[in-house]
Tab-separated table of C-alpha atoms and ligand atoms in Angstrom:
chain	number	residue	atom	x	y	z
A	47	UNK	CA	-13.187	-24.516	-27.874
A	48	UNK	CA	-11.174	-21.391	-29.472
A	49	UNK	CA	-7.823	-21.777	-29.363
A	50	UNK	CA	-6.424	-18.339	-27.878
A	51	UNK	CA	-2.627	-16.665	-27.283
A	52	UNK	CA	-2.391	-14.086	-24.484
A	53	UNK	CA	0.460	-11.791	-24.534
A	54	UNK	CA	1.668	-11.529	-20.732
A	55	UNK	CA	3.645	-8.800	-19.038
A	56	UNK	CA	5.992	-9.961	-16.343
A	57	UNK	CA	7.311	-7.871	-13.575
A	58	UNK	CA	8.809	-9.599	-11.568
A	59	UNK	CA	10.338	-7.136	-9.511
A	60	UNK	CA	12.143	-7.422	-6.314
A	61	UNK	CA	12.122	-9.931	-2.681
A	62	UNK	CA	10.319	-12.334	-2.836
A	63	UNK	CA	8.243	-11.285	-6.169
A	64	UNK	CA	10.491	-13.193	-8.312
A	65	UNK	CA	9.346	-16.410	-6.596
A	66	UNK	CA	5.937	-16.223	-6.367
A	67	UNK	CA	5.800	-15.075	-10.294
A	68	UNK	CA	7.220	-17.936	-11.077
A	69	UNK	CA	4.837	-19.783	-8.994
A	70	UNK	CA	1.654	-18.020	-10.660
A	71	UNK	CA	3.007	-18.862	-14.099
A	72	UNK	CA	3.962	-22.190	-13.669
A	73	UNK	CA	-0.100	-22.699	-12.889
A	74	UNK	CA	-0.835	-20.204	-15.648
A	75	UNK	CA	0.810	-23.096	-17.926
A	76	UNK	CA	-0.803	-25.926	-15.952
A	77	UNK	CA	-4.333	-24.165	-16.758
A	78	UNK	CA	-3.281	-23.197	-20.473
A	79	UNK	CA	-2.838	-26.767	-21.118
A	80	UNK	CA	-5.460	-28.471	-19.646
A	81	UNK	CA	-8.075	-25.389	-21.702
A	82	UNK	CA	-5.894	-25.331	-24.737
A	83	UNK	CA	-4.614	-22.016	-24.600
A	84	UNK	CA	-1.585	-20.561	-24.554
A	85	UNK	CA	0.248	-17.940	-22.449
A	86	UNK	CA	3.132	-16.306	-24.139
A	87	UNK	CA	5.633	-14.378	-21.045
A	88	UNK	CA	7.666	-11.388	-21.554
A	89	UNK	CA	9.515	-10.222	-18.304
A	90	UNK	CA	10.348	-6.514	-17.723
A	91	UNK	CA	12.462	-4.718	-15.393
A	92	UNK	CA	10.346	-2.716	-12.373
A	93	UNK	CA	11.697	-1.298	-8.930
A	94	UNK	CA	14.638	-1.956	-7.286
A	95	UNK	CA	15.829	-4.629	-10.193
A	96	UNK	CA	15.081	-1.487	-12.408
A	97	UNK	CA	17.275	0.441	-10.591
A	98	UNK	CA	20.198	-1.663	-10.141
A	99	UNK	CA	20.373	-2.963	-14.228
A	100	UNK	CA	19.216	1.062	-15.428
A	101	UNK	CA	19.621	3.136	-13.209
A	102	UNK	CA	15.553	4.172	-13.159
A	103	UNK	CA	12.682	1.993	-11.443
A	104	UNK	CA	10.338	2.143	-14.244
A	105	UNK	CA	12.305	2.386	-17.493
A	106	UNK	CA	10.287	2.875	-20.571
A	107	UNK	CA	10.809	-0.486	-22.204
A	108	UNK	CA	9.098	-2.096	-19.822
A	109	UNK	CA	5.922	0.800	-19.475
A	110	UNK	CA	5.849	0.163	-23.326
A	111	UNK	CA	6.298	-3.736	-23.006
A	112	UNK	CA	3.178	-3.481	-20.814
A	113	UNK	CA	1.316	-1.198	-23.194
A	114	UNK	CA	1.926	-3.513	-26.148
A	115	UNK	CA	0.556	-6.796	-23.904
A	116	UNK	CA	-2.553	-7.965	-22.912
A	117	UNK	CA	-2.016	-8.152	-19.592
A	118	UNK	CA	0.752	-7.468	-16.759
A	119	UNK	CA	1.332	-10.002	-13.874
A	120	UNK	CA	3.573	-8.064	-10.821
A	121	UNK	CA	5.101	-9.607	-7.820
A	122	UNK	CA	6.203	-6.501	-5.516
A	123	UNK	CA	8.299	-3.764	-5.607
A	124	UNK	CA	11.140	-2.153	-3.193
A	125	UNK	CA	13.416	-3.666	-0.075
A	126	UNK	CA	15.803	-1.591	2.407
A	127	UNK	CA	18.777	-1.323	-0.016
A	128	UNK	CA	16.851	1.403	-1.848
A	129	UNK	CA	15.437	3.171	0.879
A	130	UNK	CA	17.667	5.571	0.964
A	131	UNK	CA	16.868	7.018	-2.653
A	132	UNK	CA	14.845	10.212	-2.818
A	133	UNK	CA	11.283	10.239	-3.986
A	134	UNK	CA	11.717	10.066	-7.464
A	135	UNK	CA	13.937	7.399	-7.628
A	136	UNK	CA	12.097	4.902	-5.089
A	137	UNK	CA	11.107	1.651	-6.670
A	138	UNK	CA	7.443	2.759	-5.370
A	139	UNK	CA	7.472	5.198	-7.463
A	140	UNK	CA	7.924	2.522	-10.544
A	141	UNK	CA	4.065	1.423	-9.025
A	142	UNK	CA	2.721	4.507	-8.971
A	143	UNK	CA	3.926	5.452	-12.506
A	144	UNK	CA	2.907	2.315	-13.935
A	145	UNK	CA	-0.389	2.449	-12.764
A	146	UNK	CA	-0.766	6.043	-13.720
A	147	UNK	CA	0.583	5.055	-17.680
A	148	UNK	CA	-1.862	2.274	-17.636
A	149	UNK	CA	-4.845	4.259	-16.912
A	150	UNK	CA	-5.543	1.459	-13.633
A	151	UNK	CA	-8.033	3.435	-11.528
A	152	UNK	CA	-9.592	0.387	-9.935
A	153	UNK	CA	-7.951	-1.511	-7.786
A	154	UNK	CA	-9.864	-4.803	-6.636
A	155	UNK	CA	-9.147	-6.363	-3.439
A	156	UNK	CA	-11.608	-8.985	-2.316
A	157	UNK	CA	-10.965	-9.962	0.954
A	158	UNK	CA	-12.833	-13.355	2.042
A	159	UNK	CA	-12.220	-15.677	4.724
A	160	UNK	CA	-11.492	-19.340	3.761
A	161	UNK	CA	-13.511	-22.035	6.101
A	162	UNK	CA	-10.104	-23.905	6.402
A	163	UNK	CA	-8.284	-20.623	7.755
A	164	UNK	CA	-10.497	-19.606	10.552
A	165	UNK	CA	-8.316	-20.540	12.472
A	166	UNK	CA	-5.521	-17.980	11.325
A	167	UNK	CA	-8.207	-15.227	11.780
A	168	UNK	CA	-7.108	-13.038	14.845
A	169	UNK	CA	-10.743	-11.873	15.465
A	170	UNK	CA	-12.456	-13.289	18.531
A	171	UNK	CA	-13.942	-16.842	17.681
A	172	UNK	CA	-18.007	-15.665	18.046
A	173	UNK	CA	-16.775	-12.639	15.242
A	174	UNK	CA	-15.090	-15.128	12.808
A	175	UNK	CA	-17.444	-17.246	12.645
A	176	UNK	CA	-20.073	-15.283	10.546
A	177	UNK	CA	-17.231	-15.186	7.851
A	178	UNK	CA	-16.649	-12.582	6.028
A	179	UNK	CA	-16.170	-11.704	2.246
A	180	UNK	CA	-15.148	-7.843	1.632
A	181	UNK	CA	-14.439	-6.758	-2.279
A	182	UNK	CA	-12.617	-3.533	-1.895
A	183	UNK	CA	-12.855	-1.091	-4.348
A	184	UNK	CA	-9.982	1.654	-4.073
A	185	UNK	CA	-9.581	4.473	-6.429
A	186	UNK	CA	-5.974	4.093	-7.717
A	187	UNK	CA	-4.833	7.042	-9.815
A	188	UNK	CA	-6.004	9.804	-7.580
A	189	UNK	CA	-5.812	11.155	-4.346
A	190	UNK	CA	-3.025	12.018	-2.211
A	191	UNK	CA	-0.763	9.506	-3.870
A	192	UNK	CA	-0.961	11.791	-6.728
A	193	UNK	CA	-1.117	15.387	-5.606
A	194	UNK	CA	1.403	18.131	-5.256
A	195	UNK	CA	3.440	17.831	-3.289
A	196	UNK	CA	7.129	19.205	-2.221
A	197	UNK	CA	9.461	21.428	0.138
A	198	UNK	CA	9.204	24.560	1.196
A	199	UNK	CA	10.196	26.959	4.262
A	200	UNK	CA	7.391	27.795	6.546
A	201	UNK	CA	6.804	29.065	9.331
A	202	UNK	CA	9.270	26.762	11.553
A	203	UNK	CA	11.320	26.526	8.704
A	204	UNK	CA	11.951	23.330	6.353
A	205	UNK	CA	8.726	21.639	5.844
A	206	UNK	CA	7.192	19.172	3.389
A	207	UNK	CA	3.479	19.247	2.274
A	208	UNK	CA	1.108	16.439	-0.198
A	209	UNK	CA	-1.857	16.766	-1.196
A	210	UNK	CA	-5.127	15.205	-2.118
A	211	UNK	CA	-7.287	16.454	-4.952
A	212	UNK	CA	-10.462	14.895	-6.321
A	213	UNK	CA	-11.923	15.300	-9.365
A	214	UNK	CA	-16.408	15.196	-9.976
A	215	UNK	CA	-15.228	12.870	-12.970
A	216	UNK	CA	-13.019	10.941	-10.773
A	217	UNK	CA	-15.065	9.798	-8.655
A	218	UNK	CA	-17.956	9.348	-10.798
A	219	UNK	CA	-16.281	6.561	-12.540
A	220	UNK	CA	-14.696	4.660	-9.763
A	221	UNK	CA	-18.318	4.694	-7.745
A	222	UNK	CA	-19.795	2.975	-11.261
A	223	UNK	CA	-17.574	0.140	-10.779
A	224	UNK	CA	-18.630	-0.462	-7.246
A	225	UNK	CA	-22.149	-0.278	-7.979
A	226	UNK	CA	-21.558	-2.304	-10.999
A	227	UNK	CA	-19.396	-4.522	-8.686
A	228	UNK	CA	-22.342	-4.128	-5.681
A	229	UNK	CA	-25.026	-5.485	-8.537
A	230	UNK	CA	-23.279	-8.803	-9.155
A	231	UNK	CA	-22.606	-9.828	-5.366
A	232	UNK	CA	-24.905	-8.566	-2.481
A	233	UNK	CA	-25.974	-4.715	-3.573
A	234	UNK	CA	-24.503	-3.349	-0.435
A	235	UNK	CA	-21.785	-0.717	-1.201
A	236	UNK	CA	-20.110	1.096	1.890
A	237	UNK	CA	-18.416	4.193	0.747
A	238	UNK	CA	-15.430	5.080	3.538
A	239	UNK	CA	-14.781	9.107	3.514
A	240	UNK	CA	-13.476	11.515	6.330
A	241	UNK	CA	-16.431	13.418	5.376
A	242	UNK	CA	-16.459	15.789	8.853
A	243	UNK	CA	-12.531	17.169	8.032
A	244	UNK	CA	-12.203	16.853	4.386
A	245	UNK	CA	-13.426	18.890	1.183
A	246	UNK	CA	-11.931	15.591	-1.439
A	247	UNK	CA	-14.283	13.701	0.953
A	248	UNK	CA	-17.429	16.091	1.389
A	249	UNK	CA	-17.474	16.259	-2.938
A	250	UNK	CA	-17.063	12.161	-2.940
A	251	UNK	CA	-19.908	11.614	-0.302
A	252	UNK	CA	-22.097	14.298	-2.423
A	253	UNK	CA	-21.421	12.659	-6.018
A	254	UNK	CA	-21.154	9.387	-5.015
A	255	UNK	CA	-25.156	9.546	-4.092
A	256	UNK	CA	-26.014	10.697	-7.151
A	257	UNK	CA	-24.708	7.833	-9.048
A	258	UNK	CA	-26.887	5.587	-6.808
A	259	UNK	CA	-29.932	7.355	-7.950
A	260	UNK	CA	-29.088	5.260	-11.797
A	261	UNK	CA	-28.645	2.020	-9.507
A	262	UNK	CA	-31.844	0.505	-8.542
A	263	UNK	CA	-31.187	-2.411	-6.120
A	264	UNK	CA	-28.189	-1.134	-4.754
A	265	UNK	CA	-27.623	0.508	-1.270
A	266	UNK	CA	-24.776	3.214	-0.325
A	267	UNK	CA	-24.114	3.799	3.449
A	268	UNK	CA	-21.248	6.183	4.003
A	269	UNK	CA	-19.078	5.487	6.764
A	270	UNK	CA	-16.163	7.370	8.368
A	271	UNK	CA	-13.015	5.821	8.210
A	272	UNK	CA	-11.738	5.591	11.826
A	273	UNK	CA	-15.137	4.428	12.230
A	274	UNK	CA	-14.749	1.578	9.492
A	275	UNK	CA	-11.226	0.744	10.682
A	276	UNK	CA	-13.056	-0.235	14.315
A	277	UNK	CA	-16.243	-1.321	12.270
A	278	UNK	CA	-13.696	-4.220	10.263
A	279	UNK	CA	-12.616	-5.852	13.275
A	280	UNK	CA	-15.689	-5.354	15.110
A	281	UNK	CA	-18.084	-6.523	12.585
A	282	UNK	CA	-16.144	-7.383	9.148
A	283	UNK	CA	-19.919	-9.484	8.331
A	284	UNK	CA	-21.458	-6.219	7.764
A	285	UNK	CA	-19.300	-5.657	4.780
A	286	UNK	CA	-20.155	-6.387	0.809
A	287	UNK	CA	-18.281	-3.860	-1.256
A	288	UNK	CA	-16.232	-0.810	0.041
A	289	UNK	CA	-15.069	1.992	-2.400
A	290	UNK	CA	-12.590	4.485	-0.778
A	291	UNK	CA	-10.106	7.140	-1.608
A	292	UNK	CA	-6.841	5.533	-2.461
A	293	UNK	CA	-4.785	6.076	0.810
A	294	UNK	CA	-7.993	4.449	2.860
A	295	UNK	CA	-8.304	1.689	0.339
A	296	UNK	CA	-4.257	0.915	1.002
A	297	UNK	CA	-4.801	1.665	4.252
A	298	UNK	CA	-7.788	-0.728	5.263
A	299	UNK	CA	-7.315	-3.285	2.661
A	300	UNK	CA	-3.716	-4.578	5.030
A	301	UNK	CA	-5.948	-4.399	7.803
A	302	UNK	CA	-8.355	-6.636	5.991
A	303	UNK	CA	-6.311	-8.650	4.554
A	304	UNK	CA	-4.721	-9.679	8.307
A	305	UNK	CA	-8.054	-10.574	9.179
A	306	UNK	CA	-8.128	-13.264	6.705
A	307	UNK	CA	-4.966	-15.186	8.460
A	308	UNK	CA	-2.402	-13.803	5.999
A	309	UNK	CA	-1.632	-10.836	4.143
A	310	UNK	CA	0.057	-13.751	1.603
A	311	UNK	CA	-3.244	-14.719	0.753
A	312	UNK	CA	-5.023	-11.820	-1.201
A	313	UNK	CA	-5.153	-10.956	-4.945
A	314	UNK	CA	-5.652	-7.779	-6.506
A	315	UNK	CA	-6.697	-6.630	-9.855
A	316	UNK	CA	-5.859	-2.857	-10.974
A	317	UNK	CA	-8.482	-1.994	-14.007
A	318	UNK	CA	-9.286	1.015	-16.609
A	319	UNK	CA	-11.394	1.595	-19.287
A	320	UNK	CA	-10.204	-1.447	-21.653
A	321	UNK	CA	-9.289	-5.135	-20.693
A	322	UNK	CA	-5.254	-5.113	-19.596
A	323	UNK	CA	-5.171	-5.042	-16.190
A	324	UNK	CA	-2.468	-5.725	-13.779
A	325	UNK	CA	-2.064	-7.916	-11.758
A	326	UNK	CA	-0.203	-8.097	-8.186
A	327	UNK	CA	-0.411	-9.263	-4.578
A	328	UNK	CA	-1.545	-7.222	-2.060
A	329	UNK	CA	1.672	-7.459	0.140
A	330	UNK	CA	5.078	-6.505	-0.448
A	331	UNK	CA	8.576	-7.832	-1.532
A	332	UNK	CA	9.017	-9.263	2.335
A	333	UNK	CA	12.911	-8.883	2.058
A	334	UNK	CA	13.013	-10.922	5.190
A	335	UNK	CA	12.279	-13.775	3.631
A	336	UNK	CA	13.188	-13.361	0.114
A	337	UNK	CA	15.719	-15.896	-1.821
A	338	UNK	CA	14.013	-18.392	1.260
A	339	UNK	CA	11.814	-20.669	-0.640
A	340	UNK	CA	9.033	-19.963	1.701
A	341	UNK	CA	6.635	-16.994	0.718
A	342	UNK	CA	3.601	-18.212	0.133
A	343	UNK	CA	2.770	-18.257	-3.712
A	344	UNK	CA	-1.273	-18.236	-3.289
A	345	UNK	CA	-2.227	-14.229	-3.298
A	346	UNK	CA	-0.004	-14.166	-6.637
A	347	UNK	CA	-1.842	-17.062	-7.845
A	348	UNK	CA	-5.077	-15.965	-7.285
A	349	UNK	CA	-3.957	-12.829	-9.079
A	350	UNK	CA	-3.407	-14.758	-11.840
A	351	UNK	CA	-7.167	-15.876	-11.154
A	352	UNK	CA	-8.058	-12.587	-10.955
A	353	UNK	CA	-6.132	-11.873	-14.857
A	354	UNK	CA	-8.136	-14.990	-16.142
A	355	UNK	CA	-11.284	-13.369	-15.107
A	356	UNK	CA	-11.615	-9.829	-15.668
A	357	UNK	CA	-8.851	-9.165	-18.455
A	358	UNK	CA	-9.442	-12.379	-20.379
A	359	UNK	CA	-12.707	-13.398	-19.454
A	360	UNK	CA	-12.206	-17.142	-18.701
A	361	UNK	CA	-14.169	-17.748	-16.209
A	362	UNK	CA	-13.973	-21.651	-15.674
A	363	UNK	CA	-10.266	-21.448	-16.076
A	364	UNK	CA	-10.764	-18.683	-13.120
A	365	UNK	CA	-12.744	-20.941	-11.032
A	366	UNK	CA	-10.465	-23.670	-11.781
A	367	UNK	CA	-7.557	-22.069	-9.796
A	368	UNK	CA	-9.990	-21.018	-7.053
A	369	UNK	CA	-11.142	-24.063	-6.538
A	370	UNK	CA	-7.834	-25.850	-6.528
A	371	UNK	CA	-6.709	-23.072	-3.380
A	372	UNK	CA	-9.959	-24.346	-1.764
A	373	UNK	CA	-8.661	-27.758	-2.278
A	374	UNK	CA	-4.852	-27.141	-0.662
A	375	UNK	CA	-6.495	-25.709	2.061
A	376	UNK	CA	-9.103	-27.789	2.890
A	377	UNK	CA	-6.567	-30.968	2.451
A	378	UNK	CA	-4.869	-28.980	5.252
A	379	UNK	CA	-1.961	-27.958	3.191
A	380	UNK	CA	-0.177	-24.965	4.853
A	381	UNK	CA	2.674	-22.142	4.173
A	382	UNK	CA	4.092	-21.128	6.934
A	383	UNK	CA	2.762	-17.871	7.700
A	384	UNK	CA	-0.836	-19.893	7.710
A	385	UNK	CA	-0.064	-22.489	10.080
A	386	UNK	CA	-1.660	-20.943	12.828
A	387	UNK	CA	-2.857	-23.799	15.229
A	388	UNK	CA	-2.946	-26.348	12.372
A	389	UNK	CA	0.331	-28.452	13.619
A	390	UNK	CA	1.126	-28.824	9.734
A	391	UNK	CA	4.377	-29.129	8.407
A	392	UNK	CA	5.408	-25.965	6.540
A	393	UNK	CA	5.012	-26.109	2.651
A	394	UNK	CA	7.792	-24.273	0.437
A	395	UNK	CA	6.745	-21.846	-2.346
A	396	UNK	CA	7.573	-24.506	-4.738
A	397	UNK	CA	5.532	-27.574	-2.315
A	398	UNK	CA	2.466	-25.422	-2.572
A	399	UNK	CA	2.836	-24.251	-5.964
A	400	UNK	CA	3.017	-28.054	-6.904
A	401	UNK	CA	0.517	-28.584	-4.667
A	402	UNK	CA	-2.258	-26.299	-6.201
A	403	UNK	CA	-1.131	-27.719	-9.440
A	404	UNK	CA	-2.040	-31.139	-8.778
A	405	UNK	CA	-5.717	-29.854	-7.631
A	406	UNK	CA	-6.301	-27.749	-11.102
B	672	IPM	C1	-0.101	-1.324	-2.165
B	672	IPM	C2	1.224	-0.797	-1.707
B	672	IPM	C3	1.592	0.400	-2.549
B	672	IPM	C4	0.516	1.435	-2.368
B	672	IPM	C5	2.977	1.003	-2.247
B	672	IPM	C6	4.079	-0.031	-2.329
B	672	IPM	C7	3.295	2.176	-3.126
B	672	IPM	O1	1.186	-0.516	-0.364
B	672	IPM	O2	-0.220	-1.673	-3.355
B	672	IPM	O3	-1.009	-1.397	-1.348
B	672	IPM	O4	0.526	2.169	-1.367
B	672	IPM	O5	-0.356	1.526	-3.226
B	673	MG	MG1	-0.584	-1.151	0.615
């Protein structure tokens, strides 16, 4: 076996991220050791923490700390005592502009439910029970998130405009990852659009057909998204890959990630045109629990997974970690925002980290 060193970028960030970092890189070490390879960390300053040490939520030490590494691990971003700052100086803003300097315009969010969690799912029992396992694929450097925007006087005076521009080229590329994505799992892609009010949408429905035509195998059904907002609780079986616009894809990947028990449980992986990627939870900093002990570590640790797979391609290391969250679970082992009905004892951060180690 080759003996490899992989230059990590930390961001640790602010809430609760700082814990469940830790957590993901204490099983990044467990896994290094037991493949012979080694993880080197470097942490960097992001949001709030940003703020408070610099004055800025994404100073350029750490965008260049994340340039120079192979790979960025982040826990979450922002809390209340910064949501007073204007726009600019919002620790979401540090996301945004990292993403952007990275070139991420994928954003991965697979979405499955775990056997062991059904129970957690709030879906009607007959729905649940045909499972589910959803990879969303949401365009992340585009979009509304990324248009003008501003102030201006209109009509009734002060008002405040964004908005949401898609490139041909844009969406070209994102649609070839969820075909490419489509090809390796079921070769069902559902692209989500508001097609019937909106131009971005009507040129995204229109190119995103004629990248099918180079994808033999693969299907593309477009679907509205109110429609696929009722469609995901009504029938989240029907799903294999979605690719949206990056406010639907933010938008629908909460709603399902709720319908897999937790929004503490998924991973996501934000890719471009080379290997780095980063590396994050779907949820937030939770600043209602942070400093607790009790956020649940596993959607950072299956981000981790996530970094193992598609930045360093290690794929039994990847499968390693999987398997060892199948194994917590299915030994009944429980955070406490996944107790649901299970009458187990609550696990800390630290419990469950341990935990999952134990199972690698
Ligand atoms: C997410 C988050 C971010 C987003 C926020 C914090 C800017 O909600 O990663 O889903 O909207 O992209
Ligand atoms: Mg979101």
């Amino acid at each position: 076996m080759i003996s490899m060193t992989y230059n990590i970028a930390l961001l640790r960030g602010d809430g609760i991220g700082p814990e469940i970092v830790d957590s993901a890189v204490r099983v990044l070490e467990a896994v290094g050791e037991k493949f012979g390879h080694e993880f080197k960390f470097t942490p960097y300053l992001i949001g709030g923490a940003a703020i408070d040490e610099c004055g800025e939520p994404l100073p350029k030490e750490t965008v260049d700390g994340c340039l120079a590494s192979d790979s960025v691990l982040l826990g979450a971003v922002g809390g209340p005592k910064w949501d007073n700052l204007s726009g600019e100086k919002r620790p979401e803003k540090a996301l945004l502009g990292i993403r952007a300097a990275l070139g991420l315009f994928t954003n991965l969010r697979p979405a499955k439910l775990y056997p062991a969690l059904k129970g957690d799912c709030p879906l009607r029992e007959d729905i649940a029970s045909g499972g589910f396992d959803i990879m969303i694929v949401r365009e992340l450097t585009g979009g509304i998130y990324f248009g003008d925007r501003g102030y201006r006087t209109g009509k009734y005076g002060e008002e405040a405009y964004d908005t949401e521009c898609y490139s041909r080229f844009e969406i070209e590329r994102i649609s070839r990852v969820a075909f490419e994505t489509a090809k390796k799992r079921r070769g069902k892609v559902t692209s989500i659009d508001k097609a019937n009010v909106l131009e971005t949408s009507r040129l995204w429905r229109k190119t995103i057909h004629e990248i099918e035509k180079e994808y033999e195998g693969v299907t593309c059904t477009d679907m509205l998204v109110d429609n696929a907002a009722m469609q995901l609780v009504r029938n989240p079986s029907q799903f294999d890959v979605i690719v949206t616009s990056n406010m639907f894809g933010d938008i629908l990947s909460d709603e399902a990630s709720q319908l897999t028990g937790s929004i503490g449980m998924l991973p996501s992986a934000s890719l471009g045109d080379n290997t780095r990627g980063m590396y994050e939870p779907i949820h937030g900093s939770a600043p209602d629990i942070a400093g607790k002990g009790i956020a649940n570590p596993i959607a950072t640790i299956l981000s981790a997974a996530m970094m193992l797979r598609y930045s360093f391609s290690l794929m039994d290391e990847a499968d390693c970690i999987e398997a060892a969250v199948d194994k917590v679970l299915n030994d009944g082992l429980r955070t406490a925002d996944i107790i649901g009905d299970s009458g187990a004892t609550p696990l800390s951060t630290t419990e469950m980290t341990d935990a999952i180690i134990a199972r690698l």
